Amino acid sequence: MIRNVANEAGYSVESNILTSTETTTKQLLAIAQRINRDIFEAYPWPKCFAAGSITLVAGQATYPLPAAFSQYQYDTFWNQSTRWRVLGPMSEQDFAEIRGYGVLPRVYQRFQIRGLTNQELFISPTPDAGTNGQIIIFEYIADRSVVPKTWTTSTIFAANTYCIYNGNYYQTTAGGTTGATPPTHTTGSVSDGGVTWTYYDGAYSEFRADTDTSIFQEKLVEQGILERFAQIHGLEGVRPQFDTQLHEEFGRTKGGKVLFAGGITRPTQFGRNGTVTFGGWI
């Protein structure tokens, strides 16, 4: 992406982007990191949707959130064991009232995401013996807008690099040449026959290697980089299309809601996206 933008703008960059000390290359990399992050934060992208869960422990009120947690999905917290909704997030006033006045919900549990790094999930009332072992489920946005190189056999990976396989992220400390068995584990470390891979569940929001790719359409990212680079250097002739392309790209990821107006004995009816019909078929 950076080479494409540099070529279009009439500049040259070094072949090794991440380790380059050349000014233009470093600047384009910094812009790419910023633009990719801006796109991620602009919308709740379905590619970043993830599901989480915690198991309640008697006497324990706070629980760590997933390491890649960015933000929660509104109205997705449920107690899977009781089939009751978990209300929240609590405001500061609600939290203070419960802690200070001692108001306890009788049916619904409540939650608050708190802490300096938003890595703490607070459940109220504090689970007791009656709720011990119950499972809270929720949906969230994972902070993973960049994808490392896909694992393949007989491939050299340097030390402290990453790969992805079947949607899972892995990190190798020592590096080496991959074996014949792809990594599929979701905890701990396992060797593929040549490289030991440790399951990685943290954020991956920056380009860490020249082989990393954005989860977003490259044309969109390139347009954002080009416009920002042109703005900094006073380049004329670059049309401002990034915002329009950004909104269009997100629009293509969202499906239309289907409203079923028939009775329970009627066959399934299908409607076009954005179209509501009554008493007929499409």
Short mmCIF file of C-alpha atoms in Angstrom, two decimals:
data_model
loop_
_atom_site.label_atom_id
_atom_site.label_comp_id
_atom_site.label_asym_id
_atom_site.label_seq_id
_atom_site.Cartn_x
_atom_site.Cartn_y
_atom_site.Cartn_z
CA MET A 1 0.00 0.00 0.00
CA ILE A 2 2.79 2.40 0.90
CA ARG A 3 4.66 1.69 -2.33
CA ASN A 4 1.48 2.26 -4.34
CA VAL A 5 0.87 5.62 -2.66
CA ALA A 6 4.51 6.67 -3.06
CA ASN A 7 4.47 5.78 -6.76
CA GLU A 8 1.25 7.72 -7.33
CA ALA A 9 2.58 10.77 -5.48
CA GLY A 10 5.93 10.67 -7.31
CA TYR A 11 8.07 9.65 -4.35
CA SER A 12 10.30 6.66 -3.69
CA VAL A 13 10.43 4.46 -0.60
CA GLU A 14 12.77 1.76 0.64
CA SER A 15 11.94 -1.91 0.21
CA ASN A 16 11.94 -2.68 3.94
CA ILE A 17 9.15 -0.48 5.27
CA LEU A 18 9.06 -1.36 8.98
CA THR A 19 12.81 -1.08 9.57
CA SER A 20 13.49 1.85 7.26
CA THR A 21 15.07 5.05 8.59
CA GLU A 22 14.44 7.00 5.38
CA THR A 23 12.22 10.03 6.07
CA THR A 24 9.51 9.54 3.44
CA THR A 25 9.20 5.82 4.15
CA LYS A 26 8.89 6.44 7.89
CA GLN A 27 6.33 9.17 7.34
CA LEU A 28 4.17 7.04 5.04
CA LEU A 29 4.30 4.19 7.55
CA ALA A 30 3.19 6.50 10.35
CA ILE A 31 0.33 7.78 8.19
CA ALA A 32 -0.67 4.21 7.29
CA GLN A 33 -0.80 3.26 10.98
CA ARG A 34 -2.97 6.31 11.71
CA ILE A 35 -5.35 5.85 8.77
CA ASN A 36 -5.88 2.16 9.48
CA ARG A 37 -6.68 3.04 13.10
CA ASP A 38 -9.05 5.83 12.05
CA ILE A 39 -10.97 3.41 9.83
CA PHE A 40 -11.22 0.91 12.68
CA GLU A 41 -12.59 3.52 15.07
CA ALA A 42 -15.05 5.00 12.57
CA TYR A 43 -17.56 2.12 12.63
CA PRO A 44 -18.31 -1.19 14.37
CA TRP A 45 -16.92 -3.39 11.59
CA PRO A 46 -18.36 -6.93 11.49
CA LYS A 47 -14.86 -8.28 10.78
CA CYS A 48 -13.95 -7.24 14.32
CA PHE A 49 -16.94 -8.82 16.08
CA ALA A 50 -16.04 -11.33 18.78
CA ALA A 51 -17.82 -13.24 21.53
CA GLY A 52 -16.69 -13.42 25.13
CA SER A 53 -17.79 -15.13 28.32
CA ILE A 54 -16.94 -15.26 32.01
CA THR A 55 -17.78 -17.83 34.65
CA LEU A 56 -18.97 -16.33 37.91
CA VAL A 57 -17.08 -17.21 41.09
CA ALA A 58 -18.65 -16.82 44.52
CA GLY A 59 -17.22 -13.77 46.29
CA GLN A 60 -15.59 -12.35 43.13
CA ALA A 61 -17.07 -9.15 41.69
CA THR A 62 -14.48 -8.22 39.01
CA TYR A 63 -13.27 -10.24 36.02
CA PRO A 64 -10.67 -9.57 33.30
CA LEU A 65 -12.01 -8.79 29.86
CA PRO A 66 -10.58 -10.47 26.73
CA ALA A 67 -7.07 -9.26 25.96
CA ALA A 68 -8.15 -7.96 22.53
CA PHE A 69 -11.20 -6.15 23.96
CA SER A 70 -11.79 -2.70 22.47
CA GLN A 71 -15.43 -1.88 23.25
CA TYR A 72 -18.58 -3.74 24.16
CA GLN A 73 -21.52 -4.28 21.85
CA TYR A 74 -24.58 -2.58 23.27
CA ASP A 75 -27.29 -4.78 24.78
CA THR A 76 -25.43 -8.09 24.34
CA PHE A 77 -24.74 -9.05 27.97
CA TRP A 78 -26.75 -12.08 29.10
CA ASN A 79 -26.63 -14.63 31.88
CA GLN A 80 -26.65 -17.78 29.79
CA SER A 81 -27.36 -19.94 32.83
CA THR A 82 -30.50 -18.09 33.98
CA ARG A 83 -31.48 -16.66 30.56
CA TRP A 84 -31.80 -13.23 32.14
CA ARG A 85 -30.39 -10.05 30.67
CA VAL A 86 -27.43 -8.44 32.44
CA LEU A 87 -28.17 -4.71 32.55
CA GLY A 88 -25.58 -2.05 31.90
CA PRO A 89 -23.19 -0.57 31.70
CA MET A 90 -23.95 1.10 35.02
CA SER A 91 -23.33 4.82 35.24
CA GLU A 92 -21.08 6.23 37.93
CA GLN A 93 -24.21 7.24 39.86
CA ASP A 94 -25.71 3.74 39.66
CA PHE A 95 -22.44 2.21 40.74
CA ALA A 96 -22.12 4.58 43.71
CA GLU A 97 -25.73 3.97 44.74
CA ILE A 98 -25.31 0.21 44.73
CA ARG A 99 -22.02 0.40 46.61
CA GLY A 100 -23.09 3.11 49.04
CA TYR A 101 -26.78 2.59 49.65
CA GLY A 102 -26.79 -1.16 49.24
CA VAL A 103 -29.47 -1.45 46.56
CA LEU A 104 -29.43 -5.01 45.22
CA PRO A 105 -31.23 -6.13 42.05
CA ARG A 106 -33.47 -9.11 42.61
CA VAL A 107 -33.84 -10.44 39.07
CA TYR A 108 -31.27 -8.77 36.83
CA GLN A 109 -27.57 -8.62 37.39
CA ARG A 110 -25.74 -5.46 36.37
CA PHE A 111 -22.33 -4.79 34.89
CA GLN A 112 -19.84 -1.97 34.56
CA ILE A 113 -16.63 -1.82 32.54
CA ARG A 114 -14.08 0.01 34.63
CA GLY A 115 -10.40 0.40 35.44
CA LEU A 116 -7.61 2.48 33.94
CA THR A 117 -7.34 0.31 30.85
CA ASN A 118 -10.98 -0.81 30.69
CA GLN A 119 -9.83 -4.35 31.34
CA GLU A 120 -12.08 -5.02 34.29
CA LEU A 121 -15.68 -6.20 34.18
CA PHE A 122 -17.59 -5.52 37.38
CA ILE A 123 -20.66 -7.66 38.17
CA SER A 124 -23.24 -6.58 40.74
CA PRO A 125 -24.36 -7.98 43.06
CA THR A 126 -21.18 -9.84 43.92
CA PRO A 127 -21.75 -13.49 42.95
CA ASP A 128 -22.53 -15.79 45.86
CA ALA A 129 -22.96 -19.52 46.29
CA GLY A 130 -26.29 -19.36 44.45
CA THR A 131 -24.75 -17.82 41.31
CA ASN A 132 -21.38 -19.56 41.46
CA GLY A 133 -20.58 -21.18 38.12
CA GLN A 134 -23.13 -19.21 36.09
CA ILE A 135 -21.91 -18.04 32.69
CA ILE A 136 -22.13 -14.45 31.46
CA ILE A 137 -21.87 -14.04 27.68
CA PHE A 138 -21.36 -10.86 25.66
CA GLU A 139 -20.31 -9.52 22.28
CA TYR A 140 -17.49 -7.05 21.78
CA ILE A 141 -15.26 -5.36 19.21
CA ALA A 142 -11.82 -6.96 19.06
CA ASP A 143 -8.90 -4.58 18.57
CA ARG A 144 -7.57 -6.46 15.56
CA SER A 145 -7.50 -4.36 12.42
CA VAL A 146 -4.25 -5.86 11.07
CA VAL A 147 -3.59 -9.44 9.99
CA PRO A 148 -0.15 -11.10 10.10
CA LYS A 149 1.16 -13.48 7.45
CA THR A 150 -0.80 -16.71 7.06
CA TRP A 151 0.93 -19.85 8.32
CA THR A 152 2.18 -22.14 5.55
CA THR A 153 4.46 -25.13 5.66
CA SER A 154 8.22 -24.85 4.96
CA THR A 155 8.20 -21.07 5.53
CA ILE A 156 10.82 -19.08 7.42
CA PHE A 157 9.54 -16.96 10.31
CA ALA A 158 11.88 -14.65 12.20
CA ALA A 159 11.99 -14.56 15.99
CA ASN A 160 9.23 -12.60 17.74
CA THR A 161 6.93 -12.59 14.71
CA TYR A 162 3.30 -13.54 14.23
CA CYS A 163 1.15 -15.64 11.94
CA ILE A 164 -2.55 -16.34 11.50
CA TYR A 165 -4.20 -19.66 10.80
CA ASN A 166 -7.91 -20.46 10.72
CA GLY A 167 -8.66 -17.07 12.28
CA ASN A 168 -6.31 -17.55 15.24
CA TYR A 169 -3.21 -15.46 15.93
CA TYR A 170 0.07 -17.03 17.02
CA GLN A 171 3.48 -15.73 18.05
CA THR A 172 6.90 -17.39 17.87
CA THR A 173 9.72 -16.39 20.18
CA ALA A 174 12.56 -18.31 18.56
CA GLY A 175 11.43 -18.38 14.93
CA GLY A 176 12.57 -20.98 12.42
CA THR A 177 11.20 -22.90 9.43
CA THR A 178 7.65 -24.19 9.79
CA GLY A 179 6.91 -27.90 9.82
CA ALA A 180 3.98 -29.83 8.38
CA THR A 181 1.37 -29.44 11.15
CA PRO A 182 -0.49 -26.09 11.23
CA PRO A 183 -1.23 -24.50 14.61
CA THR A 184 -4.82 -24.96 15.73
CA HIS A 185 -4.52 -24.70 19.53
CA THR A 186 -6.26 -21.92 21.47
CA THR A 187 -4.13 -22.00 24.62
CA GLY A 188 -0.45 -22.34 25.40
CA SER A 189 2.35 -23.28 23.00
CA VAL A 190 2.58 -26.08 20.43
CA SER A 191 5.23 -26.94 17.84
CA ASP A 192 4.27 -27.33 14.18
CA GLY A 193 7.26 -29.61 13.71
CA GLY A 194 9.71 -26.79 13.16
CA VAL A 195 8.46 -23.67 14.95
CA THR A 196 6.86 -23.39 18.37
CA TRP A 197 3.78 -21.18 18.26
CA THR A 198 2.17 -19.54 21.29
CA TYR A 199 -1.51 -18.72 21.01
CA TYR A 200 -1.92 -14.93 20.99
CA ASP A 201 -5.19 -13.42 22.22
CA GLY A 202 -4.14 -9.77 22.50
CA ALA A 203 -4.69 -6.73 20.32
CA TYR A 204 -3.14 -6.52 16.85
CA SER A 205 -3.84 -3.00 15.69
CA GLU A 206 -0.56 -1.91 14.07
CA PHE A 207 1.53 -3.17 11.18
CA ARG A 208 4.40 -5.10 12.76
CA ALA A 209 5.92 -6.66 9.65
CA ASP A 210 6.13 -5.83 5.96
CA THR A 211 3.95 -8.87 5.26
CA ASP A 212 1.11 -7.66 7.50
CA THR A 213 -2.13 -6.62 5.81
CA SER A 214 -5.10 -4.48 6.78
CA ILE A 215 -8.49 -6.12 7.31
CA PHE A 216 -9.96 -3.23 5.33
CA GLN A 217 -10.05 -2.80 1.58
CA GLU A 218 -6.58 -1.73 0.45
CA LYS A 219 -7.97 0.86 -1.96
CA LEU A 220 -9.68 2.59 0.96
CA VAL A 221 -6.54 2.61 3.12
CA GLU A 222 -4.40 3.80 0.22
CA GLN A 223 -6.80 6.68 -0.49
CA GLY A 224 -6.62 7.78 3.13
CA ILE A 225 -2.80 7.62 3.12
CA LEU A 226 -2.59 9.51 -0.18
CA GLU A 227 -4.89 12.32 0.95
CA ARG A 228 -3.07 12.79 4.25
CA PHE A 229 0.35 12.70 2.56
CA ALA A 230 -0.81 15.21 -0.06
CA GLN A 231 -2.16 17.49 2.64
CA ILE A 232 1.16 17.47 4.51
CA HIS A 233 3.22 18.13 1.40
CA GLY A 234 0.84 20.54 -0.33
CA LEU A 235 0.32 18.28 -3.32
CA GLU A 236 -2.44 19.39 -5.66
CA GLY A 237 -4.73 17.28 -7.79
CA VAL A 238 -5.66 14.65 -5.16
CA ARG A 239 -9.43 14.41 -5.00
CA PRO A 240 -10.90 14.09 -1.46
CA GLN A 241 -12.65 10.72 -1.76
CA PHE A 242 -11.63 8.99 1.46
CA ASP A 243 -14.68 9.89 3.56
CA THR A 244 -17.10 8.86 0.81
CA GLN A 245 -15.29 5.56 0.23
CA LEU A 246 -15.21 4.92 3.99
CA HIS A 247 -18.98 5.28 4.35
CA GLU A 248 -19.63 3.21 1.24
CA GLU A 249 -17.34 0.42 2.45
CA PHE A 250 -19.13 0.17 5.79
CA GLY A 251 -22.50 0.27 4.02
CA ARG A 252 -21.52 -2.83 2.07
CA THR A 253 -20.88 -4.76 5.29
CA LYS A 254 -24.35 -4.27 6.78
CA GLY A 255 -27.32 -6.37 5.74
CA GLY A 256 -30.90 -5.20 5.73
CA LYS A 257 -33.35 -6.40 8.37
CA VAL A 258 -36.06 -8.80 7.21
CA LEU A 259 -39.49 -8.23 8.78
CA PHE A 260 -41.74 -11.32 8.84
CA ALA A 261 -45.38 -10.24 8.97
CA GLY A 262 -46.97 -13.65 8.43
CA GLY A 263 -48.50 -15.94 11.04
CA ILE A 264 -46.67 -18.86 12.61
CA THR A 265 -48.29 -21.28 10.16
CA ARG A 266 -47.26 -19.35 7.05
CA PRO A 267 -44.26 -20.46 4.99
CA THR A 268 -41.09 -18.39 5.16
CA GLN A 269 -41.28 -15.22 3.07
CA PHE A 270 -38.29 -13.41 1.66
CA GLY A 271 -38.01 -9.70 0.93
CA ARG A 272 -35.47 -7.54 -0.81
CA ASN A 273 -33.08 -5.48 1.27
CA GLY A 274 -34.87 -2.33 2.47
CA THR A 275 -38.28 -3.51 1.20
CA VAL A 276 -41.33 -4.33 3.31
CA THR A 277 -44.31 -6.13 1.78
CA PHE A 278 -47.62 -7.19 3.25
CA GLY A 279 -49.92 -9.81 1.79
CA GLY A 280 -47.75 -10.74 -1.14
CA TRP A 281 -44.62 -12.54 -2.26
CA ILE A 282 -41.42 -11.29 -3.78
#
